[in-house]
Short mmCIF file of C-alpha atoms (C1' of nucleotides) in Angstrom, two decimals:
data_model
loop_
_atom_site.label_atom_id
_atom_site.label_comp_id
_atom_site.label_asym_id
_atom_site.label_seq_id
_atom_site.Cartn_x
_atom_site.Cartn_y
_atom_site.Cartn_z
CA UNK A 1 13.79 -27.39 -19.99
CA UNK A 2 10.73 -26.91 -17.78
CA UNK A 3 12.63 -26.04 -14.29
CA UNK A 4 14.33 -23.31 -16.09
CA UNK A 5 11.30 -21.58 -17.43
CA UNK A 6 9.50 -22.37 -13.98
CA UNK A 7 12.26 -20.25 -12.29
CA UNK A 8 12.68 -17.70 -14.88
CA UNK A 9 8.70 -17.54 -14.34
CA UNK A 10 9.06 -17.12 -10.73
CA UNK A 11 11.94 -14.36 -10.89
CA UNK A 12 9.89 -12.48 -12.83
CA UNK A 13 7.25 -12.57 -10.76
CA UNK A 14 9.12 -12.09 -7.32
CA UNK A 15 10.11 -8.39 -9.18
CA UNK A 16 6.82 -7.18 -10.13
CA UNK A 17 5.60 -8.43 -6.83
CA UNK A 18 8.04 -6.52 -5.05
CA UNK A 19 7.47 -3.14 -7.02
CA UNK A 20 3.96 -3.55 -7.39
CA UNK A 21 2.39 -5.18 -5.01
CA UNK A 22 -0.01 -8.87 -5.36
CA UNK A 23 -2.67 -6.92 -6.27
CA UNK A 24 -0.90 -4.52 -8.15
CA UNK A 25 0.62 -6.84 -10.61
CA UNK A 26 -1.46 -8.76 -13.20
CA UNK A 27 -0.65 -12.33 -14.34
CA UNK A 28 -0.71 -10.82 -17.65
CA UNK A 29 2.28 -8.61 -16.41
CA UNK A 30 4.06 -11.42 -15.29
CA UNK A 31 3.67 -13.19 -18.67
CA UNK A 32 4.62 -10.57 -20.85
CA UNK A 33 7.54 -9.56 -18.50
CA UNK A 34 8.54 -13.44 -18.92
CA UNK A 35 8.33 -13.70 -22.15
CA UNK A 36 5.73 -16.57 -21.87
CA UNK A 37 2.34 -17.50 -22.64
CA UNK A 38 -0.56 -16.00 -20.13
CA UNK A 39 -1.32 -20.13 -19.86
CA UNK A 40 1.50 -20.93 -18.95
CA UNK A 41 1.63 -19.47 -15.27
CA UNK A 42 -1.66 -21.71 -14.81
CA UNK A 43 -0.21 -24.09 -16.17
CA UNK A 44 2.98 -24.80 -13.87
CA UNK A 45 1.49 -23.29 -10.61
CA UNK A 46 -2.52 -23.32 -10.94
CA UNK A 47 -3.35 -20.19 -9.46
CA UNK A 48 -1.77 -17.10 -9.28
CA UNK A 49 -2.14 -17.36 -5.60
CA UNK A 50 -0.66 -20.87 -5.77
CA UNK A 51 2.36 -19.14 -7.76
CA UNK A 52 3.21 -16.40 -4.92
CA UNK A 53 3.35 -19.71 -2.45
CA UNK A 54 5.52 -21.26 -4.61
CA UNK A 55 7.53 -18.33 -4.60
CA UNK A 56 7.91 -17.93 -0.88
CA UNK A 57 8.54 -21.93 -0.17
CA UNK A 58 11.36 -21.24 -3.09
CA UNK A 59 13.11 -18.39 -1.48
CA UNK A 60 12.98 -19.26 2.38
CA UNK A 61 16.11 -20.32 3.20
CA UNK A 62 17.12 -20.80 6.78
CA UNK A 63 20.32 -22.81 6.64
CA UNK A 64 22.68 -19.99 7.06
CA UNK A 65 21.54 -18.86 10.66
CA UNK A 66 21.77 -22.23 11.74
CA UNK A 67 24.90 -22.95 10.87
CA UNK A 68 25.84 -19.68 12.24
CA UNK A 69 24.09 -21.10 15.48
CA UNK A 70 26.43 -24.12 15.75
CA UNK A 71 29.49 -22.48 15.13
CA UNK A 72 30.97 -22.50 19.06
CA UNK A 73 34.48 -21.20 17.77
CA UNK A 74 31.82 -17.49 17.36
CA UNK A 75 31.62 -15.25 20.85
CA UNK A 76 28.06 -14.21 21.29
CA UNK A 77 29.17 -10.42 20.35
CA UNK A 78 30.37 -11.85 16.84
CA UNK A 79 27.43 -14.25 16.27
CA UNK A 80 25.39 -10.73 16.65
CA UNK A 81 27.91 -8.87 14.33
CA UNK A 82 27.65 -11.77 11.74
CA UNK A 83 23.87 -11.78 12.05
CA UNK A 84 23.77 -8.00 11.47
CA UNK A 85 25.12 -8.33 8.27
CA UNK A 86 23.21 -11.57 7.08
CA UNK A 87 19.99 -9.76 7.35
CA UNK A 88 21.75 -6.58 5.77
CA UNK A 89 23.06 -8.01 3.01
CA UNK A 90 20.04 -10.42 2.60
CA UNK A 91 17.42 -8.00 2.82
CA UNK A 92 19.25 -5.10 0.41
CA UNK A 93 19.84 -7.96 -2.20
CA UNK A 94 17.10 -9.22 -2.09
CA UNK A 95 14.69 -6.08 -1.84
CA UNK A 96 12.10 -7.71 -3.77
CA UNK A 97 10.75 -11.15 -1.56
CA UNK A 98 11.41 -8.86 1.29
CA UNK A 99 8.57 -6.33 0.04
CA UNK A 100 6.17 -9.97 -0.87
CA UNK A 101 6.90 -11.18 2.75
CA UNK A 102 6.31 -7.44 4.60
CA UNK A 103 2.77 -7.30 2.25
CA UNK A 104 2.34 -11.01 2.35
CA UNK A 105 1.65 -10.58 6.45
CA UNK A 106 -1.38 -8.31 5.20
CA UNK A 107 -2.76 -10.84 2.51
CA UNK A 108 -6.38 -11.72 2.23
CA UNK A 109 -5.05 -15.54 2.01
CA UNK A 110 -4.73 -17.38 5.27
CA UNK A 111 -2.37 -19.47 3.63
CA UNK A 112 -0.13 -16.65 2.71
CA UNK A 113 -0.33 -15.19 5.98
CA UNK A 114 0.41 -18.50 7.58
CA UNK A 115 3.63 -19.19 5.26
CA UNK A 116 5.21 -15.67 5.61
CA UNK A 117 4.21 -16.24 9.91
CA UNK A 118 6.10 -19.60 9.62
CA UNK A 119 9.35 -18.77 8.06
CA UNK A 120 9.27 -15.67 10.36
CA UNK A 121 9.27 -17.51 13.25
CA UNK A 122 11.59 -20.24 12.24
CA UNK A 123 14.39 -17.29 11.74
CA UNK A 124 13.16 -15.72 14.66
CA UNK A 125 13.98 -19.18 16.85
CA UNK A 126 17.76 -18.92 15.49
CA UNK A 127 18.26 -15.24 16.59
CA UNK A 128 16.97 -15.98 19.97
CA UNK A 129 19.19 -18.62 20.72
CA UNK A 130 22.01 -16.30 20.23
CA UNK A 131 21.00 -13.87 22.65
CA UNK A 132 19.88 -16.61 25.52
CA UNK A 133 23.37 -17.90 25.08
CA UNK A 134 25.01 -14.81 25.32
CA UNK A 135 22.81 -14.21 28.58
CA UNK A 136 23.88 -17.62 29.96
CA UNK A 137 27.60 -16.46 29.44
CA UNK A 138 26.90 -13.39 31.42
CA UNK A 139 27.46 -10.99 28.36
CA UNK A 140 24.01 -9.85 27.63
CA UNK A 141 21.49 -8.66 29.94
CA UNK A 142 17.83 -9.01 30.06
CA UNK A 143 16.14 -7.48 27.52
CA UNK A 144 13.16 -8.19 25.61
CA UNK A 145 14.00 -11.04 23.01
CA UNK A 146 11.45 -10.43 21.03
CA UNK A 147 11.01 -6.78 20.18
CA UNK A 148 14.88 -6.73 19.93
CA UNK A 149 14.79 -9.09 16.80
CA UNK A 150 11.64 -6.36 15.80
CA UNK A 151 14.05 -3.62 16.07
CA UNK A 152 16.51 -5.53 14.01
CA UNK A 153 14.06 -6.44 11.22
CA UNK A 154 12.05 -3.36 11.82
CA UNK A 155 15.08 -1.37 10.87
CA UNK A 156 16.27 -2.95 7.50
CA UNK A 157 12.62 -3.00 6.57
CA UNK A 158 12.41 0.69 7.31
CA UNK A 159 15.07 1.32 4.70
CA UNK A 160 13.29 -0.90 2.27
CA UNK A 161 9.61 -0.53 3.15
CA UNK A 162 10.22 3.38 3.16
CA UNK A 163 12.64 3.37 -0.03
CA UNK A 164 11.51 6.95 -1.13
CA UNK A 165 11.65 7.81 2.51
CA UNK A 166 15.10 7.30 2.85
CA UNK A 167 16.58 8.31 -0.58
CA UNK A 168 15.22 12.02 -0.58
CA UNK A 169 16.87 12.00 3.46
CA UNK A 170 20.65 10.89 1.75
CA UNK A 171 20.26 12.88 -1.26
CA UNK A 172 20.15 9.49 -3.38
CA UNK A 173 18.36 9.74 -7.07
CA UNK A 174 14.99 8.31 -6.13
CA UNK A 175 15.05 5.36 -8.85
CA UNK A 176 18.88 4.29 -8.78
CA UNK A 177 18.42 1.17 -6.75
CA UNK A 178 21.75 0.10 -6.96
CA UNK A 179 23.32 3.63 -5.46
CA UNK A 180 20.79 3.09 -2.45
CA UNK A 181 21.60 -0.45 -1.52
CA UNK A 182 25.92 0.69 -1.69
CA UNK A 183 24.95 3.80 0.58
CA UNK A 184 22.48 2.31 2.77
CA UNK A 185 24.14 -1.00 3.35
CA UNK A 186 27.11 -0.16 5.18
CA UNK A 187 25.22 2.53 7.15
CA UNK A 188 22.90 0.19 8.13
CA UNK A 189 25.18 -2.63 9.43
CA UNK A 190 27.27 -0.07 11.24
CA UNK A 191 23.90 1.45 13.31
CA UNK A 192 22.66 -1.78 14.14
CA UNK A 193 25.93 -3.18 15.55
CA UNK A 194 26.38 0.25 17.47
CA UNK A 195 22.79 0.00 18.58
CA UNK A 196 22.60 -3.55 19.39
CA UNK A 197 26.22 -3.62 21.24
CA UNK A 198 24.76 -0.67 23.53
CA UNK A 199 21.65 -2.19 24.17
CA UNK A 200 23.20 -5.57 25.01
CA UNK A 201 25.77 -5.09 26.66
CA UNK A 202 26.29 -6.42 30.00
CA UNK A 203 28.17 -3.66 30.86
CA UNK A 204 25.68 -0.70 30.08
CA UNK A 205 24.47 2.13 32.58
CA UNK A 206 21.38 1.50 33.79
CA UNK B 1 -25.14 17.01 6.18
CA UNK B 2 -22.50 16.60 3.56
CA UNK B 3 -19.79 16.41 5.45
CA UNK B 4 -20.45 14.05 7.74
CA UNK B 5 -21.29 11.49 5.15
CA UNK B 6 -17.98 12.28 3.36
CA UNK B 7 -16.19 11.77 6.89
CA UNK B 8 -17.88 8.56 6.91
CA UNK B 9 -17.02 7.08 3.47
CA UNK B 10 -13.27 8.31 4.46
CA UNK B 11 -13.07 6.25 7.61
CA UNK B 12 -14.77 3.48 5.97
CA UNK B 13 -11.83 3.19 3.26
CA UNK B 14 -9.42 3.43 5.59
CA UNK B 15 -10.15 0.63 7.78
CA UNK B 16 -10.52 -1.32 4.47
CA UNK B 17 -7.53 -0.14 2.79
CA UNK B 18 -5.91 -0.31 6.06
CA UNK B 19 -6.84 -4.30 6.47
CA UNK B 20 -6.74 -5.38 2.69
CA UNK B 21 -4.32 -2.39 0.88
CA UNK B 22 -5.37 -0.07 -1.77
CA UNK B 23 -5.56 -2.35 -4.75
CA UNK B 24 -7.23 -5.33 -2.20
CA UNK B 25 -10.06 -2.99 -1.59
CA UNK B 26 -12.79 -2.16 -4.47
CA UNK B 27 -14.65 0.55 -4.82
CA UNK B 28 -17.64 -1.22 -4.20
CA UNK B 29 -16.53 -2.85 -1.10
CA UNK B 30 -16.38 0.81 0.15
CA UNK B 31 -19.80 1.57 -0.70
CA UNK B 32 -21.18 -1.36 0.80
CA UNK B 33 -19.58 -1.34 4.36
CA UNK B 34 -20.49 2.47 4.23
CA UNK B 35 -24.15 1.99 3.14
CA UNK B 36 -23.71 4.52 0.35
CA UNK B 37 -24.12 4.77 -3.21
CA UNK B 38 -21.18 3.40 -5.62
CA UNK B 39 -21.13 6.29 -7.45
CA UNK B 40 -20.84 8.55 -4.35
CA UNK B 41 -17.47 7.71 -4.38
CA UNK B 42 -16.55 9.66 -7.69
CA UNK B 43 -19.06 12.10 -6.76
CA UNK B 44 -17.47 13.12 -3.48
CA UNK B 45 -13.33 12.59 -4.28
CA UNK B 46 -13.57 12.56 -7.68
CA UNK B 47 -11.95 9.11 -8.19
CA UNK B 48 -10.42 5.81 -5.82
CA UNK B 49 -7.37 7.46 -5.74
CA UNK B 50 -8.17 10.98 -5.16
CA UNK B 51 -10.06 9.63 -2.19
CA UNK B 52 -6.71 8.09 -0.72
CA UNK B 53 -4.68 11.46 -1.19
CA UNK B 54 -7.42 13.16 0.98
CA UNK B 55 -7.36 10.37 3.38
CA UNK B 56 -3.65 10.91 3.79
CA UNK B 57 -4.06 14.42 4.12
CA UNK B 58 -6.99 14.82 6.49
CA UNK B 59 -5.08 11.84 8.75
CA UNK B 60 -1.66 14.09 8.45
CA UNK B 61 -1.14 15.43 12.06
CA UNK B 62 2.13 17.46 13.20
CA UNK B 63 0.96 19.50 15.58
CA UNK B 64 1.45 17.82 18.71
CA UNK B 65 5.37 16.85 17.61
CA UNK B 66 6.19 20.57 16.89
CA UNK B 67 4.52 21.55 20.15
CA UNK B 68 6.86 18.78 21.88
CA UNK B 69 10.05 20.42 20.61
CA UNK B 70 8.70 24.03 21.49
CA UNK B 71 8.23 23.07 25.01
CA UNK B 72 11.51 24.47 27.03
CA UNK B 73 10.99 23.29 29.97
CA UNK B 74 11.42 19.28 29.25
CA UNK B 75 15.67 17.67 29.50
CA UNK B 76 16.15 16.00 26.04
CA UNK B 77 15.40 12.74 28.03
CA UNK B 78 11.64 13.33 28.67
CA UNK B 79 11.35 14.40 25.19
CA UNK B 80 12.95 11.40 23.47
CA UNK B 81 10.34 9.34 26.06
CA UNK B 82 7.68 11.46 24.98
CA UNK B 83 8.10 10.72 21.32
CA UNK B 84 8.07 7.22 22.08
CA UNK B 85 5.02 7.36 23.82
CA UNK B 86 3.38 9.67 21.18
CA UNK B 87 4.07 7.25 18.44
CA UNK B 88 3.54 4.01 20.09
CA UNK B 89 0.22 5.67 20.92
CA UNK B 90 -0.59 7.40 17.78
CA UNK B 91 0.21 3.88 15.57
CA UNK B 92 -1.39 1.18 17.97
CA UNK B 93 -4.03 3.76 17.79
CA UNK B 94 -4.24 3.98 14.32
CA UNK B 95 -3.40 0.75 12.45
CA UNK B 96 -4.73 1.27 9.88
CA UNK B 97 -3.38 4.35 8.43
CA UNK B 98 -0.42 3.06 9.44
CA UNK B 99 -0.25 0.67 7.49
CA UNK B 100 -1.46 2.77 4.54
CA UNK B 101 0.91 5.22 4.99
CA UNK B 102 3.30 1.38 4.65
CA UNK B 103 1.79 0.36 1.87
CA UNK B 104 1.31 3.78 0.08
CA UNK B 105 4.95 4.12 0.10
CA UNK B 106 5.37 1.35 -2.84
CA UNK B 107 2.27 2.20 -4.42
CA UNK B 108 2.28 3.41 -8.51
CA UNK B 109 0.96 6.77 -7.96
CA UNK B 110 3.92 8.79 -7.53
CA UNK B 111 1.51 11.60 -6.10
CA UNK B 112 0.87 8.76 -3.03
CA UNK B 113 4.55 8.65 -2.88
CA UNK B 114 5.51 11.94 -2.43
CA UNK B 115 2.69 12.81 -0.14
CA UNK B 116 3.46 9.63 2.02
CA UNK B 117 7.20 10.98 1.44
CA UNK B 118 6.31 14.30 2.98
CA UNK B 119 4.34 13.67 5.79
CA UNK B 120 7.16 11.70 7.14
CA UNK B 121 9.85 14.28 6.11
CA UNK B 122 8.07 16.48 8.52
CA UNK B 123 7.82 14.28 11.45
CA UNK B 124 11.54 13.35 11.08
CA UNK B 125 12.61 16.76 11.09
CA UNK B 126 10.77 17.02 14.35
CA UNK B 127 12.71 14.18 15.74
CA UNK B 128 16.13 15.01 14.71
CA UNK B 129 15.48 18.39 15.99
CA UNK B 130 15.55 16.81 19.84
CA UNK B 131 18.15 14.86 19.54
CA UNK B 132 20.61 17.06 18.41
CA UNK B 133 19.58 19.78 20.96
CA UNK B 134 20.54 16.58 23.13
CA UNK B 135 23.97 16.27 21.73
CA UNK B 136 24.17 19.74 21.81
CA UNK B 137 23.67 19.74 25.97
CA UNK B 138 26.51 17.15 25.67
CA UNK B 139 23.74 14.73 26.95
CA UNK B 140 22.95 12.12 23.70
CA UNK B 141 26.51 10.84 22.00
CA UNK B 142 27.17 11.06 18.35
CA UNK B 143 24.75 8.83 16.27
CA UNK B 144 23.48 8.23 12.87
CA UNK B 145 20.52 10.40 13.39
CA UNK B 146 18.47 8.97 10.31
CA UNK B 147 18.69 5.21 10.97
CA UNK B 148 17.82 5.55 14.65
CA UNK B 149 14.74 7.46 13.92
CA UNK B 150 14.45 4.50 11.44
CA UNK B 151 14.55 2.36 14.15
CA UNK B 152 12.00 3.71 16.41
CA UNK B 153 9.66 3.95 13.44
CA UNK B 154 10.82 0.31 12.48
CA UNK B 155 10.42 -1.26 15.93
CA UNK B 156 6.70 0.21 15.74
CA UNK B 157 6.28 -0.83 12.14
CA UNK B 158 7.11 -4.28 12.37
CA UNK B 159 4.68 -4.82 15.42
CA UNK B 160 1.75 -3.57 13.51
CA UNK B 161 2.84 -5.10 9.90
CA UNK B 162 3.96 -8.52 10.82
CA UNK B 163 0.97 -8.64 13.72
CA UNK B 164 0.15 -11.83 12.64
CA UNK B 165 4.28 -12.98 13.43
CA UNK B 166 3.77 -11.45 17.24
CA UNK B 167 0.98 -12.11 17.86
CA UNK B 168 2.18 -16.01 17.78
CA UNK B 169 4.89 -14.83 19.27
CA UNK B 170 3.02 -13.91 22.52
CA UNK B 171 0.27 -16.17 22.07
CA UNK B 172 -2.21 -13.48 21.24
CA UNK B 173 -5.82 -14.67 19.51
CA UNK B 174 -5.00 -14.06 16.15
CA UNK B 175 -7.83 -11.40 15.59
CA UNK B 176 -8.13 -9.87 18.65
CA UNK B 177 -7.05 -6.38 17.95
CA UNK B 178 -7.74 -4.90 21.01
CA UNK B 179 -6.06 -7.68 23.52
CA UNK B 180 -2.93 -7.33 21.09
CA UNK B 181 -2.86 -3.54 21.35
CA UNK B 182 -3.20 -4.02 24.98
CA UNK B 183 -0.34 -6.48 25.55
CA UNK B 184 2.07 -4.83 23.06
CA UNK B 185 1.85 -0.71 23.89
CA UNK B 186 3.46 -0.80 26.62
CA UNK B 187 5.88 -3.43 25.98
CA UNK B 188 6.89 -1.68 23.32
CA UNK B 189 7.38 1.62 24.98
CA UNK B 190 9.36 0.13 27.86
CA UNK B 191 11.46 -1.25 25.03
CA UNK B 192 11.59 1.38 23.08
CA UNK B 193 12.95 3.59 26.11
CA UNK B 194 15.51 1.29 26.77
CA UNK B 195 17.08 0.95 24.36
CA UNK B 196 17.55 4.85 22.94
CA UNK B 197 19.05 5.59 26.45
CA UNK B 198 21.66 3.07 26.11
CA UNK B 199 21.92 3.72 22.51
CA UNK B 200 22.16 7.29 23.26
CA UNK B 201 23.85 8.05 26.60
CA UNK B 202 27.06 9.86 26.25
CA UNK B 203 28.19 7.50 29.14
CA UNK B 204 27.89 4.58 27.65
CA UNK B 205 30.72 2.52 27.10
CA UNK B 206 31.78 1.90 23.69
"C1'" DT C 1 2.47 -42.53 -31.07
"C1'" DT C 2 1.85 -41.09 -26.74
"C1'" DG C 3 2.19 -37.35 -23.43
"C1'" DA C 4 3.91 -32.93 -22.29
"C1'" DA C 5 4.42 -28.11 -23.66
"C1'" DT C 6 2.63 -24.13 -25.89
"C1'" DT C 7 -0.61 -21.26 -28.07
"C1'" DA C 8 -4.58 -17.92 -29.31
"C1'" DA C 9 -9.01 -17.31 -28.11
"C1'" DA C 10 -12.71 -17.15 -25.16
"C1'" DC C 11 -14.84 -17.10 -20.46
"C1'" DA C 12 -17.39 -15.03 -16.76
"C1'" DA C 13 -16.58 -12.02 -13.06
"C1'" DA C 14 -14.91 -7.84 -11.05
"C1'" DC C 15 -12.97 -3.55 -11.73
"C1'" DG C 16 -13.23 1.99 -11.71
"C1'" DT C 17 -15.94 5.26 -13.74
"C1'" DT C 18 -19.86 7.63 -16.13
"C1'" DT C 19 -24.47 8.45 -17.42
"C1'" DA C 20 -29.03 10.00 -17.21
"C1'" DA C 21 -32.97 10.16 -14.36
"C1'" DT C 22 -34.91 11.23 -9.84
"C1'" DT C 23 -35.29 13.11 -5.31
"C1'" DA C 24 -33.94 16.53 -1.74
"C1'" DA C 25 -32.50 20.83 -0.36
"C1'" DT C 26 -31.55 25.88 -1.34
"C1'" DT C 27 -32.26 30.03 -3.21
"C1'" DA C 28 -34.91 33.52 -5.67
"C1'" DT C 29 -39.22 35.62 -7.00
"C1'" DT C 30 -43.65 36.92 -6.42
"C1'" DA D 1 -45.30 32.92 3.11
"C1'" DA D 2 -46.01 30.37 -0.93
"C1'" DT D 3 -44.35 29.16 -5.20
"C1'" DA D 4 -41.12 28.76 -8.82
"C1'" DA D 5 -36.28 28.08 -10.29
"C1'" DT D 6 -31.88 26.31 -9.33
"C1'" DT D 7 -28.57 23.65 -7.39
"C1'" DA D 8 -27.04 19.62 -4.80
"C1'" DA D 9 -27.43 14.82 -3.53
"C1'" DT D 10 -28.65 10.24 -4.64
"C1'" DT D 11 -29.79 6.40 -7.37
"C1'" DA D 12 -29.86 2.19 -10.62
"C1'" DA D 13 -28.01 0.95 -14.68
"C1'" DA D 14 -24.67 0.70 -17.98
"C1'" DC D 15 -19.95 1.66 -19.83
"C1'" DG D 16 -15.63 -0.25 -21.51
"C1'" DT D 17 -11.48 -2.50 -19.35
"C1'" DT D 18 -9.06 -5.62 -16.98
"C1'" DT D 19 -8.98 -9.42 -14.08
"C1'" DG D 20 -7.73 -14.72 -13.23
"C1'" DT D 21 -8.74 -18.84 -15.31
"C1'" DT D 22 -10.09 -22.33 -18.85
"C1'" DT D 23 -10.66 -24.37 -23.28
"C1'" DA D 24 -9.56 -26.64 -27.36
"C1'" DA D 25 -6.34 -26.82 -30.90
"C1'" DT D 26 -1.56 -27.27 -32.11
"C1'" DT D 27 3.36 -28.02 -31.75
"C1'" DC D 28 7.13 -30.36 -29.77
"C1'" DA D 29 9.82 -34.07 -27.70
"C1'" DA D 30 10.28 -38.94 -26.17
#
DNA sequence: TTGAATTAAACAAACGTTTAATTAATTATT
DNA sequence: AATAATTAATTAAACGTTTGTTTAATTCAA
């Protein structure tokens, strides 16, 4: 069936992307990797470039947060918890699109650029309704919105962007991926919630 | 002079790589928007990617860290603000090694990798170095030392790699770099500082 | 039998690098 | 100080690959 090739297509792709780069990987890679003809990948998407858009459009996914958002049963501190370890787990599991989107920003194509800016700033929108409401209820104080969701993204990229970084600092093999995302992960979702709780927190010294 | 012309070709590639990434930006390109001769380019570094290894080097600066940490007469406060203002500085400052540095960090060369690896080995050692002599003076509370340098270097990151998201995000002119440097810095430092003292004043609350 | 799926082969363009020839600058010799 | 010899810098052209994409022929399914 043609969907299931498309996506096995695309998986491939979203791999290679994420260890190697747009540039770095070939569409003969991404063929030969797939197990399909080099015509092919014109053939379904058009362009390479066309592909990597197809790709993004395929993996945004924003329904999560904003269910998360509606939920009023949620305190503001556990709607921050939960959103910790959305973008935790997301982001380790799905290390790949996460390295496209991070390079994607820097892309030659002003369609790229736009996509990745979009989906950015539709998450972004979800996040920062959680904090305003938690600084309506008198929880949260006044920080700034914006470079608070940077230090939350900015961190989990970190640990992703800066993979080799990071695994000679724990002592973790450099090329067992699967050891860094179970010793990383719960580290991760333990600093932010510290971090985030302190800098929040109604409650704080000045 | 020789040198000069080298320096030139250097600085050239990095505001290229820095803008497009290492496999984005030919050889050629170089040449051009340095007015010198293709072949130079083998001629002076030997090859593309010889050329990035001495860019990294010859950008590589610890000095003014290790000076920081020497200097007796600052509390562990005025350091940790220092830091922030010396790297909030030294990346707005320098985008485009920056993002190198980013990019070099996935790149196939695994001489790239460890270089990146080790320049920023050295700079967290730096770090860590103050905040435990703040823990030390009872001052800073127990923290996971790693991830918050990972978020300072994070927060920073993701202003300068997902520009194009922020820069929406405060209605900045998309290509402005210089109006976008100038609203960020010091948003980002006043951020920046806020945060690490609530994240790491032993009065807190918990 | 019609249209979609798949293939191997070819395309022109761009890539990093090398060559061989020429010019500029240094050094050595008279 | 002038000239010859040597080294360094610079160039245009070409090298062989690899790139993304297209073509035209063939196989498969409806």
């Amino acid at each position: 069936m043609a969907a299931d090739k498309r996506e096995h297509i695309l998986a491939t792709a979203e791999k290679l992307f994420g260890d190697n780069g747009f540039d770095g990987t070939s569409v003969r890679d991404i063929a030969q990797h797939a197990n399909v003809n080099l015509a092919m990948i014109s053939y379904y998407f058009g362009s390479k470039e066309k592909m990597l858009e197809a790709l993004l459009e395929h993996r945004a996914n924003y329904t999560i947060l904003e269910a998360l958002n509606k939920d009023e049963s949620l305190t503001p501190w556990e709607k921050v918890d939960r959103v910790v370890d959305f973008y935790v787990d997301k982001i380790m599991n799905n290390l790949c699109i996460h390295n496209i989107m991070m390079q994607g920003s820097n892309s030659r194509s002003e369609v790229i650029k736009e996509l990745v800016t979009k989906i950015k700033l539709r998450n972004f929108e979800q996040i920062k309704k959680i904090i305003i409401d938690g600084q309506k209820k008198k929880i949260f104080r006044k920080v700034d919105i914006e470079l608070t969701v940077g230090t939350v993204m900015g961190t989990i990229s970190q640990t992703t962007l800066a993979r080799n970084f990071y695994a000679a600092l724990f002592n973790i093999e450099k090329d067992n991926e699967e050891a860094y995302r179970k010793k990383i992960t719960p580290k991760l979702k333990s600093h932010l919630k510290q971090l985030l709780h302190a800098h929040l927190d109604i409650n704080s010294e000045e």
